[in-house]
Coordinates of C-alpha atoms and ligand atoms in Angstrom, one line a residue:
Chain O
M1 CA 73.1 121.9 80.7
S2 CA 70.8 118.8 80.8
E3 CA 73.5 117.1 78.7
L4 CA 76.1 117.8 81.3
L5 CA 73.8 116.5 84.0
Q6 CA 73.2 113.3 82.0
F7 CA 77.0 112.7 81.6
L8 CA 77.4 113.4 85.3
V9 CA 74.9 110.8 86.2
S10 CA 76.3 108.1 84.0
G11 CA 79.8 109.0 85.1
L12 CA 78.9 108.7 88.7
T13 CA 77.1 105.4 88.1
V14 CA 80.0 103.7 86.4
G15 CA 82.5 105.4 88.8
A16 CA 80.6 104.0 91.8
I17 CA 81.1 100.5 90.4
Y18 CA 84.8 101.2 90.0
A19 CA 84.9 102.6 93.5
A20 CA 83.4 99.5 95.0
I21 CA 85.9 97.3 93.2
A22 CA 88.7 99.6 94.4
L23 CA 87.4 99.4 98.0
G24 CA 87.8 95.6 97.7
F25 CA 91.3 96.0 96.5
T26 CA 92.0 98.3 99.4
L27 CA 90.9 95.9 102.0
I28 CA 93.1 93.0 100.9
Y29 CA 96.0 95.3 100.3
N30 CA 95.5 96.7 103.8
A31 CA 95.7 93.3 105.4
S32 CA 98.3 91.6 103.3
G33 CA 100.1 94.1 101.0
V34 CA 98.8 91.9 98.2
V35 CA 97.3 93.5 95.1
N36 CA 94.6 90.9 94.3
F37 CA 94.1 90.6 90.6
A38 CA 91.3 88.2 91.1
Q39 CA 89.2 91.1 92.4
G40 CA 87.3 91.4 89.1
E41 CA 86.3 87.8 89.2
F42 CA 84.5 88.4 92.5
V43 CA 82.4 91.0 90.7
V44 CA 81.5 88.5 88.0
I45 CA 80.7 85.8 90.5
G46 CA 78.3 88.2 92.2
G47 CA 76.6 89.1 88.9
M48 CA 76.5 85.7 87.4
T49 CA 75.2 84.0 90.6
A50 CA 72.4 86.6 91.0
A51 CA 71.5 86.2 87.3
A52 CA 71.4 82.4 87.5
L53 CA 69.2 82.5 90.7
I54 CA 66.9 85.2 89.4
G55 CA 66.6 83.3 86.1
A56 CA 65.6 80.3 88.1
G57 CA 62.8 82.3 89.7
V58 CA 64.4 83.2 93.0
P59 CA 63.2 86.7 94.1
V60 CA 65.8 89.3 93.9
W61 CA 65.9 90.1 97.6
I62 CA 67.0 86.5 98.3
A63 CA 69.2 86.1 95.2
A64 CA 71.2 89.3 95.9
P65 CA 72.4 88.3 99.4
L66 CA 73.0 84.7 98.3
A67 CA 75.2 86.0 95.4
V68 CA 77.2 88.1 97.9
V69 CA 77.7 85.1 100.1
A70 CA 78.8 83.0 97.1
G71 CA 81.5 85.6 96.4
M72 CA 82.6 85.6 100.0
L73 CA 83.0 81.8 100.0
V74 CA 85.1 82.0 96.9
G75 CA 87.2 84.7 98.5
V76 CA 87.8 82.5 101.6
A77 CA 88.6 79.5 99.4
L78 CA 91.1 81.6 97.4
Y79 CA 92.8 82.7 100.5
R80 CA 93.0 79.2 102.0
A81 CA 93.9 77.3 98.9
A82 CA 96.2 79.7 97.2
I83 CA 97.4 82.5 99.4
R84 CA 97.8 81.0 102.9
P85 CA 100.0 78.0 101.8
A86 CA 102.4 80.5 100.2
R87 CA 102.3 83.2 102.7
E88 CA 106.0 83.1 103.5
A89 CA 106.7 83.6 99.8
P90 CA 107.7 87.1 98.5
L91 CA 104.9 89.5 97.8
V92 CA 105.5 89.3 94.0
S93 CA 104.8 85.6 94.1
L94 CA 101.5 86.2 96.0
I95 CA 100.5 88.7 93.4
I96 CA 101.3 86.3 90.6
I97 CA 99.2 83.7 92.4
T98 CA 96.2 86.0 92.3
I99 CA 96.7 86.4 88.5
G100 CA 96.7 82.6 88.2
A101 CA 93.6 82.4 90.4
S102 CA 91.8 84.9 88.2
I103 CA 92.5 82.8 85.1
F104 CA 91.3 79.7 87.0
L105 CA 88.1 81.4 88.2
R106 CA 87.3 82.6 84.7
G107 CA 87.5 79.1 83.4
A108 CA 85.5 77.7 86.3
M109 CA 82.7 80.3 85.7
Q110 CA 82.5 79.3 82.0
A111 CA 82.0 75.7 83.2
V112 CA 79.6 76.4 86.1
F113 CA 77.5 79.1 84.3
D114 CA 77.9 79.7 80.5
K115 CA 79.4 82.1 78.0
Q116 CA 76.3 84.1 77.5
I117 CA 75.8 87.8 78.4
H118 CA 73.4 88.2 81.3
R119 CA 71.3 90.8 83.0
Y120 CA 68.2 91.1 85.2
D121 CA 65.8 93.8 85.9
G122 CA 66.8 96.8 88.1
F123 CA 65.8 96.4 91.8
S124 CA 63.3 99.2 91.6
G125 CA 62.3 98.7 88.0
D126 CA 63.8 100.1 84.8
A127 CA 61.6 103.1 84.3
P128 CA 63.9 106.1 84.1
L129 CA 63.4 109.0 86.5
R130 CA 63.6 112.5 85.1
V131 CA 65.6 115.0 87.0
G132 CA 66.3 118.5 85.6
G133 CA 66.3 117.3 82.0
A134 CA 68.4 114.2 82.6
T135 CA 67.2 110.7 83.0
I136 CA 68.4 108.5 85.8
L137 CA 67.9 104.7 86.0
P138 CA 66.7 103.8 89.5
Q139 CA 69.4 101.2 89.5
S140 CA 72.0 104.0 89.3
L141 CA 70.9 105.2 92.7
W142 CA 71.2 101.7 94.1
I143 CA 74.8 101.5 92.7
I144 CA 75.9 104.9 94.0
G145 CA 74.2 104.4 97.3
G146 CA 75.7 100.9 97.6
S147 CA 79.2 102.2 97.0
I148 CA 78.9 105.0 99.5
A149 CA 77.5 102.5 102.1
V150 CA 80.5 100.2 101.5
F151 CA 82.9 103.1 101.9
A152 CA 81.3 104.2 105.2
F153 CA 81.3 100.6 106.4
L154 CA 85.0 100.1 105.6
A155 CA 86.1 103.4 107.1
W156 CA 84.2 102.5 110.3
F157 CA 85.4 98.9 110.3
L158 CA 89.1 99.6 109.8
N159 CA 89.3 102.4 112.4
R160 CA 86.7 101.7 114.9
T161 CA 86.6 97.9 115.4
R162 CA 89.1 95.6 117.0
A163 CA 89.1 93.3 114.0
G164 CA 89.6 96.2 111.7
R165 CA 92.6 97.5 113.7
G166 CA 94.0 94.0 113.6
I167 CA 93.8 94.1 109.8
K168 CA 95.6 97.4 109.6
A169 CA 98.3 96.3 112.0
T170 CA 98.8 93.0 110.1
A171 CA 99.4 94.9 106.9
S172 CA 101.7 97.4 108.6
N173 CA 104.0 94.9 110.2
R174 CA 102.9 91.2 110.4
M175 CA 105.5 90.2 113.0
A176 CA 104.8 93.1 115.3
A177 CA 101.1 92.4 114.9
A178 CA 101.6 88.8 116.1
L179 CA 103.7 90.1 119.0
V180 CA 100.9 92.3 120.3
G181 CA 98.5 89.4 120.1
I182 CA 96.8 89.7 116.7
N183 CA 95.9 86.5 115.0
T184 CA 97.3 87.6 111.6
G185 CA 96.0 84.5 109.8
R186 CA 92.5 85.3 110.8
A187 CA 92.9 89.0 109.9
M188 CA 94.0 88.0 106.4
N189 CA 91.1 85.4 106.1
L190 CA 88.6 88.1 107.1
S191 CA 90.0 90.6 104.7
F192 CA 89.7 88.2 101.8
A193 CA 86.1 87.3 102.8
L194 CA 85.0 90.9 103.1
S195 CA 86.8 92.0 100.1
A196 CA 85.2 89.3 98.0
A197 CA 81.8 90.1 99.4
I198 CA 82.3 93.8 98.4
G199 CA 83.3 92.8 94.9
A200 CA 80.3 90.4 94.6
L201 CA 78.0 93.2 95.8
A202 CA 79.4 95.5 93.2
G203 CA 78.6 92.9 90.6
V204 CA 75.1 92.3 91.9
L205 CA 74.3 96.0 91.9
A206 CA 75.9 96.7 88.5
T207 CA 74.6 93.9 86.3
P208 CA 71.2 95.5 85.5
V209 CA 73.1 98.4 84.0
T210 CA 76.4 97.0 82.7
F211 CA 75.4 93.4 82.0
T212 CA 77.8 90.6 82.9
S213 CA 79.5 87.6 81.4
Y214 CA 82.2 85.2 82.6
D215 CA 85.0 87.3 81.2
V216 CA 84.3 90.9 82.2
G217 CA 86.3 90.6 85.3
V218 CA 89.6 91.5 83.7
L219 CA 88.3 94.9 82.6
M220 CA 86.6 95.4 86.0
A221 CA 89.8 94.6 87.8
L222 CA 91.8 97.0 85.5
K223 CA 89.4 99.8 86.2
G224 CA 89.3 99.2 89.9
F225 CA 93.0 99.0 90.0
S226 CA 93.4 102.3 88.2
A227 CA 91.0 103.8 90.7
T228 CA 93.1 102.5 93.5
M229 CA 96.3 103.9 92.1
L230 CA 94.7 107.3 91.4
G231 CA 93.1 107.6 94.9
G232 CA 96.2 106.2 96.7
V233 CA 96.8 102.6 97.5
G234 CA 95.4 101.6 100.9
S235 CA 93.1 104.5 101.5
P236 CA 89.3 103.8 101.5
L237 CA 88.6 107.5 100.8
G238 CA 91.1 107.4 97.9
A239 CA 89.4 104.3 96.5
L240 CA 86.0 106.0 96.5
A241 CA 87.3 109.3 95.0
G242 CA 89.5 107.5 92.5
G243 CA 86.6 105.4 91.3
L244 CA 84.2 108.2 90.9
L245 CA 86.8 110.4 89.2
I246 CA 87.6 107.8 86.6
G247 CA 83.9 107.2 85.9
L248 CA 83.4 110.9 85.5
I249 CA 86.4 111.4 83.2
E250 CA 85.3 108.5 81.0
A251 CA 81.7 109.8 80.8
M252 CA 82.8 113.4 80.0
T253 CA 85.3 112.2 77.3
A254 CA 82.8 109.9 75.8
G255 CA 80.1 112.6 75.8
Y256 CA 82.0 115.6 74.6
I257 CA 84.8 114.1 72.6
S258 CA 84.4 110.5 71.6
S259 CA 83.9 107.2 73.3
D260 CA 87.0 106.0 71.5
Y261 CA 89.1 108.1 73.8
K262 CA 87.5 107.5 77.1
D263 CA 89.9 104.8 78.3
A264 CA 92.9 106.8 77.1
S265 CA 91.8 110.0 78.7
A266 CA 91.4 108.2 82.1
F267 CA 94.9 106.9 81.7
V268 CA 96.4 110.3 80.9
V269 CA 94.8 111.7 84.0
I270 CA 96.1 108.8 86.1
L271 CA 99.6 109.2 84.8
L272 CA 99.5 112.9 85.3
V273 CA 98.4 112.6 88.9
L274 CA 100.9 109.9 89.7
F275 CA 103.7 112.0 88.2
L276 CA 102.8 114.9 90.4
R277 CA 101.8 112.9 93.5
P278 CA 103.2 109.4 93.4
Q279 CA 101.3 108.3 96.5
G280 CA 97.9 109.1 94.7
L281 CA 95.3 111.6 95.8
F282 CA 94.7 110.4 99.3
G283 CA 97.5 107.9 99.9
A284 CA 99.8 108.2 102.8
R285 CA 103.3 109.2 101.8
I286 CA 105.5 106.2 102.2
T287 CA 107.7 107.0 105.2
E288 CA 111.2 105.9 105.4
R289 CA 111.9 103.4 108.1
V290 CA 115.0 104.6 109.7
Chain Y
M1 CA 108.3 75.0 145.3
H2 CA 107.7 78.1 143.3
D3 CA 108.0 77.7 139.5
P4 CA 110.3 80.2 137.9
L5 CA 108.3 82.8 135.8
L6 CA 110.2 81.6 132.7
S7 CA 111.9 78.4 132.3
I8 CA 113.6 77.1 129.1
E9 CA 114.9 73.6 128.7
G10 CA 117.0 72.1 125.9
L11 CA 115.7 74.6 123.4
R12 CA 116.7 74.0 119.8
T13 CA 115.6 76.0 116.7
A14 CA 116.8 76.3 113.1
Y15 CA 116.5 78.7 110.2
G16 CA 115.8 76.2 107.4
P17 CA 118.3 73.4 107.7
I18 CA 120.7 75.5 109.9
E19 CA 120.3 74.9 113.6
V20 CA 121.2 78.1 115.5
L21 CA 120.2 77.2 119.1
H22 CA 121.6 73.9 120.3
G23 CA 119.9 73.1 123.5
V24 CA 119.5 76.3 125.6
D25 CA 118.6 76.2 129.3
L26 CA 117.7 79.4 131.0
I27 CA 115.5 80.6 133.9
V28 CA 114.1 83.9 134.9
N29 CA 112.5 84.2 138.3
E30 CA 109.7 86.5 139.1
G31 CA 110.8 90.1 139.8
E32 CA 114.3 89.6 138.3
I33 CA 116.1 91.6 135.6
V34 CA 118.1 89.0 133.7
S35 CA 120.7 90.1 131.1
L36 CA 121.6 88.0 128.1
V37 CA 125.1 88.8 126.8
G38 CA 126.8 87.5 123.7
A39 CA 128.6 88.4 120.5
N40 CA 126.7 89.2 117.3
G41 CA 125.2 86.1 115.8
A42 CA 125.3 84.2 119.0
G43 CA 121.5 83.5 118.9
K44 CA 120.2 86.0 121.5
T45 CA 117.5 87.5 119.2
T46 CA 116.5 84.0 118.0
L47 CA 116.0 82.9 121.6
M48 CA 113.8 86.0 122.3
R49 CA 111.8 85.2 119.1
C50 CA 111.2 81.6 120.3
I51 CA 109.9 82.9 123.7
S52 CA 107.4 85.2 122.0
G53 CA 106.5 82.5 119.5
V54 CA 107.4 84.1 116.2
Q55 CA 110.2 81.6 115.7
P56 CA 109.2 77.9 115.7
V57 CA 110.9 75.6 118.2
K58 CA 112.4 72.3 117.0
A59 CA 113.0 70.7 120.4
G60 CA 112.9 71.5 124.1
A61 CA 110.3 73.4 126.2
I62 CA 109.4 76.9 127.1
R63 CA 107.3 77.3 130.3
L64 CA 105.7 80.4 131.7
A65 CA 104.9 80.0 135.4
G66 CA 104.9 76.3 134.9
E67 CA 102.5 76.3 131.9
D68 CA 104.0 74.9 128.7
L69 CA 104.0 77.5 125.9
T70 CA 106.0 75.6 123.4
R71 CA 103.1 74.8 121.1
R72 CA 101.0 77.9 121.8
P73 CA 100.6 80.2 118.7
D74 CA 102.5 83.5 118.7
H75 CA 99.3 85.6 119.0
A76 CA 98.2 83.8 122.1
R77 CA 101.3 84.8 124.1
A78 CA 100.7 88.5 124.6
G79 CA 97.5 87.5 126.4
L80 CA 99.5 85.1 128.6
G81 CA 101.7 87.9 129.8
I82 CA 104.6 88.2 127.4
A83 CA 105.5 91.4 125.7
H84 CA 108.4 91.6 123.3
S85 CA 110.2 94.8 122.2
P86 CA 112.0 93.2 119.3
E87 CA 115.4 93.9 117.7
G88 CA 115.1 96.6 115.1
R89 CA 112.0 98.1 116.8
Q90 CA 109.5 96.7 114.4
I91 CA 107.0 99.6 114.9
F92 CA 103.9 100.0 112.8
G93 CA 105.5 102.7 110.6
D94 CA 102.4 103.9 108.7
L95 CA 100.2 104.1 111.8
S96 CA 100.3 107.0 114.3
V97 CA 102.3 106.9 117.5
A98 CA 99.1 106.7 119.5
E99 CA 97.8 103.8 117.4
N100 CA 101.1 102.0 117.9
L101 CA 100.8 102.3 121.6
R102 CA 97.1 101.3 121.7
L103 CA 98.0 98.2 119.6
G104 CA 100.4 97.2 122.4
G105 CA 97.3 96.6 124.5
Y106 CA 95.4 94.8 121.7
H107 CA 94.9 91.7 123.7
R108 CA 93.5 93.6 126.7
T109 CA 89.8 94.3 127.2
D110 CA 90.2 96.9 130.0
D111 CA 90.7 100.6 129.6
L112 CA 94.1 101.6 128.2
G113 CA 93.9 105.3 129.2
A114 CA 95.9 105.0 132.4
D115 CA 98.7 103.0 130.8
L116 CA 98.9 105.4 127.9
E117 CA 99.4 108.3 130.4
E118 CA 102.1 106.2 132.1
V119 CA 104.0 105.7 128.8
Y120 CA 103.7 109.4 128.0
G121 CA 105.0 110.2 131.4
L122 CA 108.0 108.0 130.8
F123 CA 108.6 109.2 127.3
P124 CA 107.1 112.7 127.0
I125 CA 108.3 113.1 123.3
L126 CA 105.7 110.4 122.4
R127 CA 102.9 112.5 123.7
D128 CA 104.1 115.4 121.5
K129 CA 104.2 113.2 118.4
A130 CA 101.1 111.1 119.3
A131 CA 99.2 111.9 116.1
L132 CA 102.1 111.6 113.7
P133 CA 103.1 108.5 111.7
A134 CA 105.5 106.4 113.7
G135 CA 107.7 105.9 110.7
G136 CA 108.7 109.6 110.8
L137 CA 110.2 109.3 114.3
S138 CA 114.0 109.3 114.9
G139 CA 115.6 106.0 115.7
G140 CA 115.8 106.8 119.4
Q141 CA 112.1 107.8 119.5
Q142 CA 111.1 104.6 117.7
Q143 CA 113.0 102.7 120.3
M144 CA 111.0 104.4 123.0
L145 CA 107.9 103.7 121.1
A146 CA 108.7 100.0 120.9
I147 CA 109.3 99.9 124.7
G148 CA 106.2 101.9 125.3
R149 CA 104.2 99.5 123.1
A150 CA 105.5 96.6 125.2
I151 CA 104.5 98.4 128.4
M152 CA 101.0 98.8 127.1
G153 CA 100.6 95.0 127.1
R154 CA 100.9 95.0 130.9
P155 CA 103.1 92.0 130.7
K156 CA 104.4 89.7 133.5
L157 CA 107.5 89.1 131.4
M158 CA 109.0 91.7 129.2
L159 CA 111.6 90.8 126.5
L160 CA 113.8 93.7 125.5
D161 CA 116.1 93.1 122.5
E162 CA 118.8 95.8 122.3
P163 CA 116.6 98.6 123.7
S164 CA 119.5 101.1 123.6
M165 CA 120.5 100.4 120.0
G166 CA 121.1 103.6 118.2
L167 CA 120.4 105.8 121.2
A168 CA 122.5 108.7 122.3
P169 CA 124.3 108.0 125.6
V170 CA 122.0 110.3 127.6
L171 CA 119.0 108.3 126.3
V172 CA 120.7 105.0 127.1
D173 CA 120.7 106.0 130.7
Q174 CA 117.0 107.1 130.5
V175 CA 116.0 103.7 129.0
L176 CA 117.9 101.8 131.7
A177 CA 116.2 103.9 134.3
V178 CA 112.9 102.9 132.8
V179 CA 113.8 99.3 132.9
K180 CA 114.6 99.5 136.6
S181 CA 111.4 101.4 137.2
L182 CA 109.4 98.6 135.4
R183 CA 111.0 96.0 137.7
D184 CA 110.0 98.1 140.7
R185 CA 106.4 97.9 139.4
G186 CA 106.5 94.1 139.3
V187 CA 107.5 93.5 135.7
T188 CA 110.1 90.7 135.2
L189 CA 112.6 91.5 132.4
L190 CA 114.8 89.5 130.1
M191 CA 117.1 91.9 128.3
V192 CA 119.6 91.6 125.5
E193 CA 122.0 94.5 125.3
Q194 CA 125.0 95.4 123.2
N195 CA 126.2 97.5 126.1
A196 CA 126.9 94.5 128.3
Y197 CA 128.4 96.5 131.2
A198 CA 125.3 98.8 131.5
A199 CA 123.0 95.8 131.2
L200 CA 124.8 93.7 133.8
S201 CA 125.0 96.7 136.2
I202 CA 121.2 96.9 136.5
A203 CA 120.6 93.1 136.2
D204 CA 120.3 90.5 139.0
R205 CA 121.6 87.7 137.0
G206 CA 123.2 87.2 133.6
Y207 CA 123.7 84.5 130.9
V208 CA 126.5 84.5 128.3
M209 CA 125.6 82.9 125.0
E210 CA 128.1 81.8 122.4
Q211 CA 127.2 80.2 119.1
G212 CA 123.8 79.0 120.2
E213 CA 124.7 77.7 123.6
I214 CA 124.8 79.2 127.1
T215 CA 128.4 79.1 128.2
L216 CA 128.3 81.0 131.5
S217 CA 125.8 82.2 133.9
G218 CA 125.6 83.7 137.4
A219 CA 124.9 86.7 139.5
A220 CA 125.4 89.9 137.5
S221 CA 127.9 91.3 139.9
E222 CA 130.0 88.1 139.5
L223 CA 129.8 88.2 135.7
I224 CA 131.0 91.8 135.7
A225 CA 134.0 90.8 137.8
D226 CA 134.8 87.7 135.7
P227 CA 138.0 88.2 133.7
R228 CA 136.7 86.2 130.8
I229 CA 133.7 88.4 130.5
R230 CA 135.7 91.6 131.0
E231 CA 137.9 90.6 128.2
A232 CA 135.3 89.4 125.7
Y233 CA 132.4 91.8 126.3
L234 CA 133.3 94.6 128.5
G235 CA 136.4 95.8 126.5
A236 CA 138.6 95.6 129.6
Ligands
ADP1 N1 116.0 85.2 109.5 C1 117.2 84.5 109.5 N2 117.4 83.6 108.6 C2 118.5 82.8 108.6 N3 119.4 82.9 109.5 C3 119.3 83.8 110.5 C4 118.1 84.6 110.6 N4 118.2 85.4 111.7 C5 119.3 85.0 112.3 N5 120.0 84.1 111.6 C6 121.3 83.4 112.0 O1 121.1 82.9 113.3 C7 122.2 83.1 114.1 C8 121.8 83.8 115.4 O2 121.3 85.1 115.0 P1 120.7 86.1 116.1 O3 119.7 85.3 116.9 O4 120.2 87.3 115.3 O5 121.9 86.5 117.0 P2 122.2 87.7 117.9 O6 120.9 88.3 118.3 O7 122.8 87.1 119.1 O8 123.1 88.6 117.2 C9 123.2 83.9 113.2 O9 124.1 83.0 112.7 C10 122.4 84.5 112.2 O10 123.1 84.6 111.0
MG2 MG1 120.3 90.2 118.0

């Protein structure tokens, strides 16, 4: 029983990180239709920047927001330097550009930071809490709470604010969005900025538990992308559910079977779901345009 | 002297290296319904796209009530009073019918409730389907949605590109009645219509476009009677 609880806690912690990455994917996808393969690099930029600042003696409550801002600036730079100049290109080209950008960013981080593995102390210390026979790191609560907050923010932002509706409309039909008066360039810019900030936040929150180094972004992006597919591309609720579910499946497989199989079991579940429900758990069914 | 609501002078535009409008002149006065007639590929849609700004202009000028629009970005034009119901409807397929309509009023800061009611009054089927994804509507319903979305912008000038495309004959009459009622409420309309006879019969004036140039213009009643038009576009 306490064993199950323990696996649940670690599954939810890892799953919340995947969920935050998936939410970042969702935002850019919602604005542009682009699947941004550099999303994992935002996570690393957040973690590495926070680690470097904290290592230099900056208090965590200053270092964490600065790291998020650093991620956001890189997101805007990515949009302006690589995506915007090519925005008339087919979607596939844009997606390949993001793959190129992720390789470039990985190289840049090696140069700006280093090739070491980094971590810093959890925000509320590293003394585990005991709950019903399981131990929880206080940082796990930060991670889970952070992901839920990001989800709530996005759901509110996309549906209840003017800028958010502009992003949704831009993704749905860019020309029609321009015709009704939406500045589609600004909508895309904003979505890259927010998405990068969300990714960086995930990195800042996760690093005390998962550690970080310049090259973990690829794996992060892969997990976040799987969560997006499982939950349904474009749906914030799907991103949250997909991330948590993959985290749980991995933790249960690692706990009860073997950690050798955790990636494979997550994949099997994803394939199964997509086979039965191609639009993912919460994705809108793609409607035919007559 | 009063400026026309829309005046276009010497307009040229190209898709890549291929110029498709070769110096178009056209005027729409306030309160008019003006019909633009021409064969497929003449450049009617392209002209509409230039007016609403989604197609860049190579040379010439577009003025709205005397103000030069030519270099204003596309997204600024809704706020200046232009609403465009484009060819092929271009609805937001994955958003709900109600969201589509509300987006039509995106540039406005006042309350949209009354206009939403007005659109539902004109097209009751849209009220029944308000919560459904717009992509699931039939072609005719999507056309009504595209017109309704333009109405939500409260424009001075409405551009309608083939508003009766794909509609059953009874719906064509309904759409044309809506067009007339919009004019009665002070909206000025520039309309492209496959059904040239129907379009000219509710219009004040008309222009004929051939291969990127205006070749004929005049009062709608004269154009309907013109043997050249009757032969080329009215199937007479
Ligand atoms: N997106 C486009 N790219 C290239 N050529 C185009 C495009 N759209 C229209 N054209 C060409 O421009 C000309 C005018 O087309 P269009 O404005 O759609 O005419 P109409 O609306 O009168 O049928 C045609 O020769 C058409 O082939
Ligand atoms: Mg056309």
